[in-house]
Coordinates of C-alpha atoms in Angstrom, one line a residue:
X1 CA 76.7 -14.1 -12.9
X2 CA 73.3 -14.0 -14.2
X3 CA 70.6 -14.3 -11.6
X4 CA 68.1 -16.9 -12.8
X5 CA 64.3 -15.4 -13.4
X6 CA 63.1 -17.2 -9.8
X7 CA 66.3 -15.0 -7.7
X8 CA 65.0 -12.1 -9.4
X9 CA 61.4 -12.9 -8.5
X10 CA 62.5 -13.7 -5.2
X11 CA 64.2 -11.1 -4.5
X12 CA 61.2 -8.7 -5.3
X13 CA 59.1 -11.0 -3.0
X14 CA 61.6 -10.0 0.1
X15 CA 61.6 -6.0 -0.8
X16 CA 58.1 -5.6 -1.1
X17 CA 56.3 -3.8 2.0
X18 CA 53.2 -3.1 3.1
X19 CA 54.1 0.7 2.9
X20 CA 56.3 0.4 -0.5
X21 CA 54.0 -1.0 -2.4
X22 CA 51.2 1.7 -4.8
X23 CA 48.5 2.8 -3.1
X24 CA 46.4 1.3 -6.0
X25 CA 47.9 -1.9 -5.8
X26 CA 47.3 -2.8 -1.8
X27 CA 43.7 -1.3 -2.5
X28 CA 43.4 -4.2 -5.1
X29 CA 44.5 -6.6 -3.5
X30 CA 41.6 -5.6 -0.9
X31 CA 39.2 -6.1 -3.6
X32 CA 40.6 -9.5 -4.5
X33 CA 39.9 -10.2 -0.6
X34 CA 36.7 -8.8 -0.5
X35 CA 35.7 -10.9 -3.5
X36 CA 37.0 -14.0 -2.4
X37 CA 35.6 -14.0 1.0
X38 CA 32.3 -14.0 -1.2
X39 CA 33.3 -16.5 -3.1
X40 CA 34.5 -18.9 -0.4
X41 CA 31.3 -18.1 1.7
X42 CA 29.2 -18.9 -1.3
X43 CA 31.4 -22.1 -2.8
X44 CA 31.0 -23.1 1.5
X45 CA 27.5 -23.3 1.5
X46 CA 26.1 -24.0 -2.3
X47 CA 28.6 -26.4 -3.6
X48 CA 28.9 -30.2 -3.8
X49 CA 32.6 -29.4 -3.6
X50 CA 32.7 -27.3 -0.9
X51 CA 30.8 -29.8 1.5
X52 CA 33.5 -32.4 0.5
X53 CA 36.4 -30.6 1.3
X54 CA 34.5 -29.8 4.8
X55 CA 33.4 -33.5 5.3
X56 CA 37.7 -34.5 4.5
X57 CA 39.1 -32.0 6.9
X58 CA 36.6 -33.0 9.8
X59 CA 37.8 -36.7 9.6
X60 CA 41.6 -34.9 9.9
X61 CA 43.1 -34.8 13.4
X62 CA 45.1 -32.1 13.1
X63 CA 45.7 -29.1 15.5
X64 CA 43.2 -26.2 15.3
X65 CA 45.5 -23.2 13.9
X66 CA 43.3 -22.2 11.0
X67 CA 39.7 -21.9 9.7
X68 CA 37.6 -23.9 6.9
X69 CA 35.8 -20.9 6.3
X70 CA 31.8 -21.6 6.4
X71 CA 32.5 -23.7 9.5
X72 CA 33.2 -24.0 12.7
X73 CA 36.1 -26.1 12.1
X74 CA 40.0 -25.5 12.5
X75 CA 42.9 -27.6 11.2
X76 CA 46.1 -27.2 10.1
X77 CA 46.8 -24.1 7.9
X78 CA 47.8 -26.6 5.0
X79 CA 44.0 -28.5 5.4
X80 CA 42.5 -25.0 5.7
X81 CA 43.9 -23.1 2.6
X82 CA 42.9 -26.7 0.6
X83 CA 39.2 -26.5 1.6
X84 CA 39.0 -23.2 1.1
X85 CA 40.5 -23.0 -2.1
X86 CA 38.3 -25.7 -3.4
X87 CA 35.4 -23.6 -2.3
X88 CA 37.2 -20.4 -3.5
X89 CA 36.4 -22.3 -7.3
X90 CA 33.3 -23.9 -6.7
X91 CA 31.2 -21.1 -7.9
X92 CA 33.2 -20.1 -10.9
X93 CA 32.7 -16.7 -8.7
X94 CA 36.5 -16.3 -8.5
X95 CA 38.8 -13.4 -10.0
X96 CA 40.9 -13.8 -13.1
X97 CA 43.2 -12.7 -15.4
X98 CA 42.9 -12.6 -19.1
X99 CA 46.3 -12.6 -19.9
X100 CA 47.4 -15.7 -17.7
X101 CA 44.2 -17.6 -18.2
X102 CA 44.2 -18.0 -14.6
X103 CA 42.4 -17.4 -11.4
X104 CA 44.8 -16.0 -8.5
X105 CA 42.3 -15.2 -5.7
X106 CA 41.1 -18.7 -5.6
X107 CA 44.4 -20.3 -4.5
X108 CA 46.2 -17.2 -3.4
X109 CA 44.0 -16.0 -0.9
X110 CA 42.7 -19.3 0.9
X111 CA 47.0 -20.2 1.3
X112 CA 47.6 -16.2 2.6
X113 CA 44.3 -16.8 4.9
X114 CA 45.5 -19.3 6.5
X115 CA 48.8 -19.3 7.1
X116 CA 48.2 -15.5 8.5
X117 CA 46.2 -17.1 10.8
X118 CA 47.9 -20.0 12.2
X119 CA 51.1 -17.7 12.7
X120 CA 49.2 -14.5 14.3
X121 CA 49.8 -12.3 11.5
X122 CA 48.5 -8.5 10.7
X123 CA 46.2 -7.1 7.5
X124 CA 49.8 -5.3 6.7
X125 CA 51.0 -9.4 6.4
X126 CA 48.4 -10.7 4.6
X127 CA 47.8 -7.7 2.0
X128 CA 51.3 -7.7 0.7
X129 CA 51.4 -11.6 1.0
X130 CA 48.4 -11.5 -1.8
X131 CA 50.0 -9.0 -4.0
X132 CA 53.8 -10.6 -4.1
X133 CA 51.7 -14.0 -4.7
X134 CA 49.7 -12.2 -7.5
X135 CA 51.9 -10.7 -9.4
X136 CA 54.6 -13.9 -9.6
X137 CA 52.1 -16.2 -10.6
X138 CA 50.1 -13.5 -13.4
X139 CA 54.0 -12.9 -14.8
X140 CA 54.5 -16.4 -15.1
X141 CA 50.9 -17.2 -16.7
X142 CA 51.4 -14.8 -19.1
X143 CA 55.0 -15.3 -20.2
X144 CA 53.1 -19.5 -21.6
X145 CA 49.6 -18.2 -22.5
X146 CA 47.4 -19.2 -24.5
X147 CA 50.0 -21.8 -25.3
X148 CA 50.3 -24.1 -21.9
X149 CA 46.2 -24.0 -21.9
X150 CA 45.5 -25.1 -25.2
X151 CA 48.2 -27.7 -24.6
X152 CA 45.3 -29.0 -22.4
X153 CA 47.0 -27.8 -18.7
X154 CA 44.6 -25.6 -15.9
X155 CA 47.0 -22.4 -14.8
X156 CA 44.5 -22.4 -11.8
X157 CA 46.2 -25.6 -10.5
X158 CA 49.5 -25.5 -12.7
X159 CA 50.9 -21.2 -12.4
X160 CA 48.8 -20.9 -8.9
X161 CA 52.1 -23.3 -7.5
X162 CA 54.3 -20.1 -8.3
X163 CA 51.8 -17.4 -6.6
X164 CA 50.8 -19.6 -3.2
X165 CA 54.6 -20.2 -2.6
X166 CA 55.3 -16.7 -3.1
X167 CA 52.9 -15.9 -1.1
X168 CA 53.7 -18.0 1.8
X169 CA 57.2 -17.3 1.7
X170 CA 56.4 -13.5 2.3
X171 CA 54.8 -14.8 5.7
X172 CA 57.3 -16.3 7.0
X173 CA 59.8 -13.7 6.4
X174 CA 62.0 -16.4 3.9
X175 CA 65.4 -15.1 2.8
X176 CA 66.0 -14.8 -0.8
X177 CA 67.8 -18.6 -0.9
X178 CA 64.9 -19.9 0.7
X179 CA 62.3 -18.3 -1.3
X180 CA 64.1 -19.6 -4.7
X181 CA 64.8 -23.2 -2.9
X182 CA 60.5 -23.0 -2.3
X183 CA 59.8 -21.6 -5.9
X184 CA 62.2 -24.6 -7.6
X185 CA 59.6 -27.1 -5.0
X186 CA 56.5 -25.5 -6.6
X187 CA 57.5 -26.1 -9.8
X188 CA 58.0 -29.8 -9.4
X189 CA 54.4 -29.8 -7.2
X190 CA 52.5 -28.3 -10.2
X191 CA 49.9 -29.8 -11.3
X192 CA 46.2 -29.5 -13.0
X193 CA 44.6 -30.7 -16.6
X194 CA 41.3 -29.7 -18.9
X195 CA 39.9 -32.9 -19.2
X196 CA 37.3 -31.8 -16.5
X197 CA 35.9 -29.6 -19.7
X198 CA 34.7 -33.0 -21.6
X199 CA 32.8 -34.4 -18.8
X200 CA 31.8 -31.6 -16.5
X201 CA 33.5 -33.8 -13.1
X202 CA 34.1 -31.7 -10.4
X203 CA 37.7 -32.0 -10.4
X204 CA 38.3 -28.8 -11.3
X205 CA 37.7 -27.6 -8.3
X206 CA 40.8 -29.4 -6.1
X207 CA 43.1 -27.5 -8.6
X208 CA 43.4 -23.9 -6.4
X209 CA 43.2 -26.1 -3.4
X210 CA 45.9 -28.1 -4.3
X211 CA 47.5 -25.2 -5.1
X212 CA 46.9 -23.0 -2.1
X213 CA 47.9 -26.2 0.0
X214 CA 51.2 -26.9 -1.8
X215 CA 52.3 -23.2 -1.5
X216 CA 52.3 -23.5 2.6
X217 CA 53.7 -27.2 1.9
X218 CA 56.7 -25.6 -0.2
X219 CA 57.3 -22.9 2.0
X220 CA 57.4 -24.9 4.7
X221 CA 59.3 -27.3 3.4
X222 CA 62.3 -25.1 2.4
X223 CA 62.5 -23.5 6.0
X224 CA 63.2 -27.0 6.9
X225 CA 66.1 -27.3 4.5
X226 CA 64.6 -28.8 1.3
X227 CA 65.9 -27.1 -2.0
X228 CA 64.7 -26.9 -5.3
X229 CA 66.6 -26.1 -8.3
X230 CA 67.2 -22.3 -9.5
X231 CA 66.3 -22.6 -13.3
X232 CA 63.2 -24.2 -12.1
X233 CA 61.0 -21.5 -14.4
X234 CA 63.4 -20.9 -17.9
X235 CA 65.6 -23.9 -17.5
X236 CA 66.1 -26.8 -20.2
X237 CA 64.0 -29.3 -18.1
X238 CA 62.1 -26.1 -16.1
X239 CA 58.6 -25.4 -16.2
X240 CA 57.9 -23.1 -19.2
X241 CA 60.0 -25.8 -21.4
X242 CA 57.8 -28.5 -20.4
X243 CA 54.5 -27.4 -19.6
X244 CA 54.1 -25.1 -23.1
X245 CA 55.4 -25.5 -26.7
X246 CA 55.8 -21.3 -26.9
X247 CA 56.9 -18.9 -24.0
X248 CA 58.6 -15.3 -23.2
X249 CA 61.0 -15.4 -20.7
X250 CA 62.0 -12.0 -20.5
X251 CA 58.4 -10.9 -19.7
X252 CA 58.5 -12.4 -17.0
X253 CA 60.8 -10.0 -15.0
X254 CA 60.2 -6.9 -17.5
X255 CA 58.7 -4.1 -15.2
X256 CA 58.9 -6.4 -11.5
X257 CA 58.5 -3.8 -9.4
X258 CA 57.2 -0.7 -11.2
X259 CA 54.6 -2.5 -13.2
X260 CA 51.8 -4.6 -11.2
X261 CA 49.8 -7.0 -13.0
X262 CA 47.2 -7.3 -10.1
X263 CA 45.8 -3.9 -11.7
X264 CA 44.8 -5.9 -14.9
X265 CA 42.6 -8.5 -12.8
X266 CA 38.7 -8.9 -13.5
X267 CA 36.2 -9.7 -11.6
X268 CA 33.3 -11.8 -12.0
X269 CA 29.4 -11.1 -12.1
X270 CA 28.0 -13.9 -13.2
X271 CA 28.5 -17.4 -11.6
X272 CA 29.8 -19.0 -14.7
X273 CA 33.3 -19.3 -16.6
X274 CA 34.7 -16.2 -18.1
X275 CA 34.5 -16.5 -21.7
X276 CA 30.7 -17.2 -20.9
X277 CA 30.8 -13.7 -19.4
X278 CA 31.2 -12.1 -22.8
X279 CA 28.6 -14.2 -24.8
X280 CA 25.8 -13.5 -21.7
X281 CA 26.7 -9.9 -22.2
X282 CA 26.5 -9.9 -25.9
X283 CA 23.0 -11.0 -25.8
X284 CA 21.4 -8.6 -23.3
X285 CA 23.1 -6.3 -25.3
X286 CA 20.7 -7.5 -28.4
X287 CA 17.7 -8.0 -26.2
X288 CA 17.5 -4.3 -25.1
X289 CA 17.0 -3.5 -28.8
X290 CA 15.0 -6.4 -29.9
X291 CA 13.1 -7.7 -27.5
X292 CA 13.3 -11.3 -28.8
X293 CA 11.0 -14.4 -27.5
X294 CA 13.1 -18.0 -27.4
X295 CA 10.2 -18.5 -30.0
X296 CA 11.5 -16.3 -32.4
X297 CA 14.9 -18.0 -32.6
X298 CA 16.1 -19.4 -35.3
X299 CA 20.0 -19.9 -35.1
X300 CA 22.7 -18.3 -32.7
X301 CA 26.1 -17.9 -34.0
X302 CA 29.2 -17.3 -32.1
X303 CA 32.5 -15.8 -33.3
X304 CA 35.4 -15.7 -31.1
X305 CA 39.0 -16.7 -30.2
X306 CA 40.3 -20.7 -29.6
X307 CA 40.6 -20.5 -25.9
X308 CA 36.6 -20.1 -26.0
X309 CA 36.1 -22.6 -28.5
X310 CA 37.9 -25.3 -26.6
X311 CA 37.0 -24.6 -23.1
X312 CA 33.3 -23.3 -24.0
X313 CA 31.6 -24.7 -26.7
X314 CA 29.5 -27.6 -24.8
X315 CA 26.0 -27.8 -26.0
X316 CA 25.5 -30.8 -24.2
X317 CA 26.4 -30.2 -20.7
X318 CA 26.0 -32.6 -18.2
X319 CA 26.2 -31.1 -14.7
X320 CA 26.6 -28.0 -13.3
X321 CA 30.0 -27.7 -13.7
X322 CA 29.5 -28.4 -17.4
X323 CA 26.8 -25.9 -17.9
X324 CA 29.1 -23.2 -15.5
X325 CA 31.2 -23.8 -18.9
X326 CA 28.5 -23.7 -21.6
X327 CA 28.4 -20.5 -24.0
X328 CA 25.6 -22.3 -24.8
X329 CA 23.7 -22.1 -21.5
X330 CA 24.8 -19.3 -20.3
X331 CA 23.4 -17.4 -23.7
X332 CA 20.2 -19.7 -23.8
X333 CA 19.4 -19.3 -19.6
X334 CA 19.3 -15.3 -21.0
X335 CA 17.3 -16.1 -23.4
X336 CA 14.5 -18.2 -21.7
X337 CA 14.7 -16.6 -18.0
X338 CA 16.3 -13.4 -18.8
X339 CA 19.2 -13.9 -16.2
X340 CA 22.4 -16.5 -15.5
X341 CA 22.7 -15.9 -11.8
X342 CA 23.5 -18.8 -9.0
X343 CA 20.2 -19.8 -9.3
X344 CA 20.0 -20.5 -12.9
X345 CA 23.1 -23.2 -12.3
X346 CA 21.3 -26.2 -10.0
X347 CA 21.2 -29.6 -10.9
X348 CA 17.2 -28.5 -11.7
X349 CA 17.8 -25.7 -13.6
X350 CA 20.3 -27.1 -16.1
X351 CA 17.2 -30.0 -17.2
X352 CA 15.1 -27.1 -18.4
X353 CA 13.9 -28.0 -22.2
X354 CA 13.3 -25.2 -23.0
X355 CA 16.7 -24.2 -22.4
X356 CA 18.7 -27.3 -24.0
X357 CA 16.2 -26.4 -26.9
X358 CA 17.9 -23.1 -27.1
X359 CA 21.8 -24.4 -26.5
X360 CA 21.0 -26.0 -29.4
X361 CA 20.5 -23.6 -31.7
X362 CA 24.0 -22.4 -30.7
X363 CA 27.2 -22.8 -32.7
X364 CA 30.8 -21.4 -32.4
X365 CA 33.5 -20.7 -34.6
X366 CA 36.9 -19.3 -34.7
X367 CA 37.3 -16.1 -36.2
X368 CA 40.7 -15.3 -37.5
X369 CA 40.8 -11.4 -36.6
X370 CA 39.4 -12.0 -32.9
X371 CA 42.1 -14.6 -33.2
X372 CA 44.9 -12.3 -34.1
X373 CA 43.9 -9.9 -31.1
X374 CA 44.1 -12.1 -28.5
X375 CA 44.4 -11.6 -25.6
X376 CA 44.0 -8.1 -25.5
X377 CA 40.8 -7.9 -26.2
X378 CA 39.0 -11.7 -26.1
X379 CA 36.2 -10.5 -28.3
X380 CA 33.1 -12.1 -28.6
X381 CA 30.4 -11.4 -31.5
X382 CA 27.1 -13.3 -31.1
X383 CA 24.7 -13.2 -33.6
X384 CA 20.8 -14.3 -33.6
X385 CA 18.8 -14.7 -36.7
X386 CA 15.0 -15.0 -35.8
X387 CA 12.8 -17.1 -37.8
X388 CA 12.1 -14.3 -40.2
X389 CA 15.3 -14.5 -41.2
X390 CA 16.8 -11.3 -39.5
X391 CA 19.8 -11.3 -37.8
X392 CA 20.9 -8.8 -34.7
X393 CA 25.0 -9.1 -33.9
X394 CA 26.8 -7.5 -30.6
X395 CA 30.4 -7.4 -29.9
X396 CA 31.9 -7.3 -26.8
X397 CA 35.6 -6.7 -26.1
X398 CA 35.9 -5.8 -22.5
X399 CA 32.7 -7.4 -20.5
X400 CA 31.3 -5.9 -17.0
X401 CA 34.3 -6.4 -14.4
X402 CA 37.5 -6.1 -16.7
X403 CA 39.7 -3.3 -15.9
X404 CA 38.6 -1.3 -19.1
X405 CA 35.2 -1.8 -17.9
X406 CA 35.9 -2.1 -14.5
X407 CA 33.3 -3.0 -11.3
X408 CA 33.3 -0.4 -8.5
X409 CA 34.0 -0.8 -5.1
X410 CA 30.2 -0.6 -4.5
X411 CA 29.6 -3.3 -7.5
X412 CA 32.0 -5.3 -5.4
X413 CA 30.4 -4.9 -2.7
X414 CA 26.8 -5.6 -4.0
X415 CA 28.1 -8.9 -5.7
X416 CA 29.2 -10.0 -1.8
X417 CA 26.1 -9.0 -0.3
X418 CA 24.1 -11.3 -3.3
X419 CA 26.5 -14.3 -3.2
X420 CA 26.5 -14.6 0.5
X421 CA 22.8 -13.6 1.3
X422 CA 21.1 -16.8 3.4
X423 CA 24.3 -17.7 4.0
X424 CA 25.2 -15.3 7.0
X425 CA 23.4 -12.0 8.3
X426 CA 23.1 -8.4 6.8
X427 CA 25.3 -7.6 10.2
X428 CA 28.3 -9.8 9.5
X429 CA 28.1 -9.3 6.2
X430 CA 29.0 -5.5 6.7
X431 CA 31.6 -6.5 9.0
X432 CA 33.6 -8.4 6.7
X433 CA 32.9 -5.5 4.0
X434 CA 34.8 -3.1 6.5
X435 CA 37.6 -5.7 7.8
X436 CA 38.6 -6.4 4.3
X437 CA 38.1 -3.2 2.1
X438 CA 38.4 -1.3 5.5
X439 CA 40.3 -2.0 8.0
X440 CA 43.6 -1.3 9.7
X441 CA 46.6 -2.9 8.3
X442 CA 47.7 -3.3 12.2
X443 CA 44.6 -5.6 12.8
X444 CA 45.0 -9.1 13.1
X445 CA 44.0 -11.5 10.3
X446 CA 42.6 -13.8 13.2
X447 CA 39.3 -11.3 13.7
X448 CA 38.8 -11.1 10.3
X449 CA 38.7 -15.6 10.1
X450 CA 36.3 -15.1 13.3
X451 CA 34.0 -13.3 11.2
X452 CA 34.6 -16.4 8.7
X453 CA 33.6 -19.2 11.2
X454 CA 30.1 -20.1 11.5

């Protein structure tokens, strides 16, 4: 009989080992920790988000197993990984991939985290937790994408179900069954939609925390007894048939096992969404050969793909969140300040005039060749004409942090050290550098959350 797409997923989640898995791959997924830990650290301590998810678990009575990282607080592994994913997000700091439209580390890690934790785990546990959990949920994401996006659903709260649960279930040592029974729960737990990109509400940002919540939930959940139904991914009423109107099945489970899709994650330098990445880049790309003023702008053009253009172009942003979206801000903040860092996205720095007077100038279209390439690469071309009627253009096809223009360990490293610094000292910070990027798969994941709680 045919094994169904989550047995055969399953079953890679119970071979993998710490010690089977490619060298490349369990140094990855230390780079997906590193970056994370930034990100949560940051998201802890900057966001409006952040602070809520602290404020609901302290009013939780739960018992103290795991940490809400950026605190001195422990609750329950499932209240942990939610707060923390919610901070994971906050930022728009988090990793990504371009082909699943969908960013693992912020539910993955936070769920892996905490359950480690709360059940006295090793870095051997938690490093192969993340790359099982990684490369189920990218396979899934990209069997639906762009499709189950534009149909208006967030992977990051929707595909993120598949990767926590994996991950989880590699934890606690599930059998096969069990791990299919938890996988048929996560698909049914799902759950996440784009309507946070019309208003800029902060919503968003419970998507990897529900995620990284309901992964220990299903996992849980299924060790108990509960079951789920096999077909739960390909089947007539399964997730791909209902959550997209075009999918690939057998991509799903092409390669599992000599082909890792955490090798084709990016990372993040700038605090903002992805496709913003590509437009900021496009135009210091043009400024370093025409040293434009924002008084010499005339009109900004964009050509790019539809996933941009629907989750991007917002000249009128709102709130942060909003403006962490905006092409538009995110070109016109390089324009007027020269730079789109954290501190060009406060609740101050988005009122600039000068800046909205720039956004303004900004317009996007679809471009039917970038369209046909998709995903690989998302290209971008923005073009400025200056108010003597030239016009300077840059393309960019693989920005700063994609793995054809990758960020080195160091980069890594430098982007933790700038999103964390205020937030905890130069000494700590190195700590966490070595535990994560460093240290001895035999060490427990519970010193590693001590250096979290503060």
């Amino acid at each position: 009989m045919t094994k169904s797409v989550s047995e055969r997923l399953a079953d890679f989640v119970q071979r993998a080992t710490y010690e089977n898995l490619p060298k490349e791959v369990v140094h990855q997924a230390k780079r997906c920790l590193l970056d994370t830990c930034g990100a949560v650290i940051a998201g802890s301590y900057h966001s409006t988000s952040g602070k809520i998810a602290q404020n609901y678990a302290r009013s939780l009575e739960e018992p103290p197993k795991a940490t809400i990282i950026g605190t001195d607080i422990m609750r329950s592994p499932q209240t942990a990984a939610f707060a923390n994913g919610i901070a994971a997000h906050a930022l728009e700091l988090d990793d990504g991939s371009r082909h699943a439209t969908y960013h693992p580390g912020s539910s993955i890690i936070p769920s892996s985290l905490a359950l480690c934790e709360a059940e006295g785990k090793t870095a051997r546990d938690l490093i192969t937790a993340i790359a099982v959990g990684y490369e189920v949920s990218v396979r899934i994401g990209k069997s639906m994408n762009p499709h189950h996006y534009l149909k208006g659903f967030h992977p990051t709260g929707t595909v993120a179900h598949f990767g926590t649960t994996a991950a989880c279930c590699k934890i606690l040592n599930l059998s096969v069954e069990e791990t299919v029974n938890a996988l048929g729960l996560a698909g049914s737990l799902a759950s996440g939609i784009n309507q946070y990109e019309i208003d800029g509400s902060l919503v968003k940002h419970l998507h990897p925390g529900n995620a990284a919540r309901n992964g220990i939930l299903t996992a849980l959940l299924t060790k108990e007894g509960l079951t789920g139904p096999k077909g739960v991914i390909e089947g007539r009423l399964g997730f791909c048939h209902c959550f997209s109107d075009r999918y690939d099945i057998s991509s799903i489970t092409k390669g599992l096992g000599s082909e890792y899709d955490i090798l084709s994650i990016y990372f993040k330098p700038y605090p903002s969404c992805r496709y913003v990445h590509y437009a900021n880049e496009a135009t210091l790309n043009i400024l370093n050969e025409h040293p434009l003023t924002p008084e010499d702008i005339d009109q900004i053009h964009i050509l790019t793909h539809q996933n941009a253009k629907q989750g991007s172009d917002i000249p009128d942003y709102q709130t942060v969140l909003h403006a962490r979206l905006s092409i538009q801000y995110g070109i016109a903040s390089i324009l007027v300040r020269g730079k789109a860092g954290l501190q060009e996205y406060t609740d101050e720095a988005i009122k600039d005039p000068k800046v909205h007077e720039i956004a303004k100038k900004v317009t996007i279209e679809i471009d039917p060749e970038i369209q046909k390439l998709y995903p690989n690469p998302r290209s971008m071309i923005v073009q400025i004409k200056d108010k003597k009627g030239n016009i300077y253009s840059s393309r960019v096809d693989y920005p700063k942090g994609d793995p054809e223009n990758p960020m080195t360990d160091e980069e890594l490293t430098d982007k933790f050290i700038d999103v964390t610094e205020g937030v905890i000292s130069k000494k700590r910070q190195a700590e966490i550098i070595e535990n994560t990027l460093h240290g001895s798969p035999d060490a427990p994941v519970r010193s590693l959350m001590k250096l979290l709680r503060f």
